Amino acid sequence: MRLSKRHTGLLGGESDGWAVFYRAREMKDAGVPVIELTIGEHDIGTDPQILHQMHQAALNGAVGYAAVPGIAPLREAIAARVTQRTGVPTTPGNVLVTPGGQAALLAAHHAVLDEGDTALICDPFYATYPGTIRALGANAVAVPTRPEDGFQPSPQAIRQALTPRTRTLLINSPNNPSGAVYTRATLEGIAEVAAEADLAVISDEVYDTQIWTGEHISARAIPGLTDRTFTVGSMSKSHAMTGSRLGWIIGPEKAIEHLIDLATVTTYGVPGYIQQAALHGLNLGPGFEDRIAEPFRRRRDLVTRLVAGQNHIRMSPAEGGMYVLLDIRPTGLTGEQFANALLDSEKIAVMPGESFGLSTAGHLRVALTVDDARLEDAIARLLAFARTPAVV
Ligand code: PLP
C-alpha cells in the first residue's frame, strides 16, 4: 500500500526534541526513579465530583450519539463564559465543542487553509503546531520572537514572514513554552497586520486561567480581530481534565456551521457523559479554576526564588501557564545537550527548548507538575549540575 506524502510527512522529518522525553519514559519503565518535568499534565487527577457527574450521566443514559456541535446546555455555558470573560457578545452559534483543544486547532485551520497555503506560527510554539498544519497539506512557517522582547511577537517579524499565500496566523497566550502573556500592544499590532494581509487569526487560549502577571486579553476582544479570529479553549488545563478530551472553538457563526460539517465527517462529536461532566465543571466557577491553577503559581514563585539565588542560569519571566523557561546559554550547551546530560547524571527530565522552535534554543522548559518538595529538590540539583565540570 502506498501511503500519502501528507501522511508520511506529517512530522516533517526534522529531528524533534522529544528524544529526551521518550528516553525518560523508558528509564522510568525500567524502574529508574526519574523526576519528570516534561509534559503539561497536572499532578492531581480530575476532581472526584466531576468524575461522579460523568459516571451519573453515563448511568442516566448519556451514552448514545450526542449532538455533533455539542449539547445545547454546554454550548450555552461556554458562550456565557466567553461573553463574561472577554466582553465580546458570544452565542451558542459561535461555539463548536471538540474532543480537546488539539482537535479544535486542526479544525480551525481546516476552516481557512487550502492545500498549498501558508500558515504562520509564532516561535516558540506548542510542539503539535507544525504537524497540525501539514496534516492539511499547508506549509507551516515560523515567525521568530526574541527572549529580549519577552517572546512577544512583533508586527515587523510577522510582516517579514508573509507571502501571497499566507492565510492564517496562530498565536498562543499564555504561551507554551515561553510563559509570555501577550500585551494589548502586541495584540493590537497583530490586528493591524491581520487586517493588512487579510489573515485569519487562530488564538490558542487553553492556559487562560493561569495568569501570574498582567491580564489575559482574548484576541477576539481586540477591535478588528473579532470577526477574523477563532479562539481555541479547553477544559484540559483549567479543570485538570486532560484525558477527558473536551475543548471548543469560538468563531463567526457561518464558519462554525461549516465546522459542524467537518465534525460530522471526523469526530462525530464528543461523548455526552463527558460533555455533561464538563458542564458541571464549568458551573463550579472561577473559585474552582483558581484552586486548579494555584499550585502552578506557587511553584513558579518557588523556582523564581531558587534561580534568583545564583547567577549562572537565567529564568524568563513566567507570566502564565504551567511551565518555566530556563536560559542555559551561559553554559555553552544546547538545550538538548543539557537535558540529555541532566537526565543521565541527575535522573531529572526536562524538555530542551529546541523542541519548541529556534527562538528557545539554549533554553530548558521545566513543567511545574510535581509536588513542591520534589520540584525544589530537582531545581536545586539542576542549578548545581550547571556548575559541574560536565557542563562548565
Ligand atoms: N495548546 C497548547 C498551547 C497546549 O500546551 C496544549 C496541550 O498541552 C494544547 C493546546 C492541547 O490541549 P488539549 O488538546 O488537551 O485541550
Short mmCIF file of N, CA and C and ligand atoms in Angstrom, two decimals, residues 40 99-103 105 126 129 172 174 176 204 206-207 233-237 242 245-247 323, ligand 1:
data_model
loop_
_atom_site.label_atom_id
_atom_site.label_comp_id
_atom_site.label_asym_id
_atom_site.label_seq_id
_atom_site.Cartn_x
_atom_site.Cartn_y
_atom_site.Cartn_z
N GLY A 40 2.72 18.74 30.08
CA GLY A 40 1.80 19.59 30.84
C GLY A 40 0.62 18.83 31.41
N PRO A 99 -13.28 17.37 20.65
CA PRO A 99 -12.56 16.47 21.56
C PRO A 99 -11.18 17.05 21.91
N GLY A 100 -11.15 18.04 22.79
CA GLY A 100 -9.91 18.66 23.23
C GLY A 100 -9.52 19.85 22.36
N GLY A 101 -8.59 20.63 22.89
CA GLY A 101 -8.12 21.80 22.17
C GLY A 101 -7.37 21.41 20.90
N GLN A 102 -6.72 20.25 20.92
CA GLN A 102 -5.93 19.84 19.75
C GLN A 102 -6.83 19.68 18.52
N ALA A 103 -7.98 19.02 18.71
CA ALA A 103 -8.91 18.85 17.58
C ALA A 103 -9.43 20.21 17.12
N LEU A 105 -7.70 23.01 17.22
CA LEU A 105 -6.63 23.64 16.44
C LEU A 105 -6.66 23.16 14.99
N TYR A 126 3.88 25.43 20.64
CA TYR A 126 3.48 24.11 21.16
C TYR A 126 3.81 23.07 20.08
N TYR A 129 1.99 22.12 16.63
CA TYR A 129 1.51 23.10 15.63
C TYR A 129 1.95 22.79 14.19
N ASN A 172 -0.55 32.20 20.66
CA ASN A 172 -0.79 31.40 21.86
C ASN A 172 -0.38 32.20 23.10
N PRO A 174 -1.68 32.64 27.39
CA PRO A 174 -0.31 32.46 27.81
C PRO A 174 0.39 31.42 26.94
N ASN A 176 2.90 28.56 25.67
CA ASN A 176 3.65 27.35 25.95
C ASN A 176 4.69 27.23 24.83
N ASP A 204 -4.84 30.39 20.42
CA ASP A 204 -4.87 29.25 21.33
C ASP A 204 -4.80 29.81 22.75
N VAL A 206 -5.68 28.08 25.69
CA VAL A 206 -6.02 26.99 26.62
C VAL A 206 -5.47 27.21 28.03
N TYR A 207 -4.52 28.15 28.18
CA TYR A 207 -3.96 28.42 29.53
C TYR A 207 -4.57 29.70 30.13
N GLY A 233 -10.30 26.88 23.09
CA GLY A 233 -10.35 26.72 24.55
C GLY A 233 -10.38 25.24 24.89
N SER A 234 -10.19 24.95 26.17
CA SER A 234 -10.12 23.54 26.58
C SER A 234 -10.34 23.42 28.08
N MET A 235 -10.89 22.29 28.50
CA MET A 235 -11.02 22.01 29.94
C MET A 235 -9.75 21.34 30.45
N SER A 236 -8.82 20.98 29.57
CA SER A 236 -7.66 20.19 29.98
C SER A 236 -6.88 20.84 31.10
N LYS A 237 -6.49 22.10 30.90
CA LYS A 237 -5.59 22.76 31.85
C LYS A 237 -6.39 23.45 32.96
N THR A 242 -7.35 16.63 31.32
CA THR A 242 -6.63 16.35 30.08
C THR A 242 -7.14 15.10 29.36
N ARG A 245 -10.67 14.94 27.06
CA ARG A 245 -10.72 15.45 25.68
C ARG A 245 -11.96 16.32 25.45
N LEU A 246 -11.95 17.46 26.08
CA LEU A 246 -13.08 18.38 25.90
C LEU A 246 -12.53 19.78 25.66
N GLY A 247 -12.76 20.28 24.46
CA GLY A 247 -12.32 21.63 24.11
C GLY A 247 -13.38 22.32 23.26
N TYR A 323 4.58 26.12 33.15
CA TYR A 323 5.98 25.82 32.87
C TYR A 323 6.84 27.04 33.23
N1 PLP B 1 -2.43 24.23 23.07
C1 PLP B 1 -1.36 24.29 23.89
C2 PLP B 1 -0.52 25.52 23.88
C3 PLP B 1 -1.04 23.21 24.72
O1 PLP B 1 0.03 23.29 25.52
C4 PLP B 1 -1.87 22.06 24.67
C5 PLP B 1 -1.55 20.89 25.50
O2 PLP B 1 -0.55 20.78 26.18
C6 PLP B 1 -2.96 22.06 23.80
C7 PLP B 1 -3.21 23.15 23.01
C8 PLP B 1 -3.86 20.87 23.64
O3 PLP B 1 -4.62 20.67 24.77
P1 PLP B 1 -5.85 19.66 24.77
O4 PLP B 1 -5.94 19.01 23.44
O5 PLP B 1 -5.58 18.70 25.88
O6 PLP B 1 -7.03 20.54 25.05
#
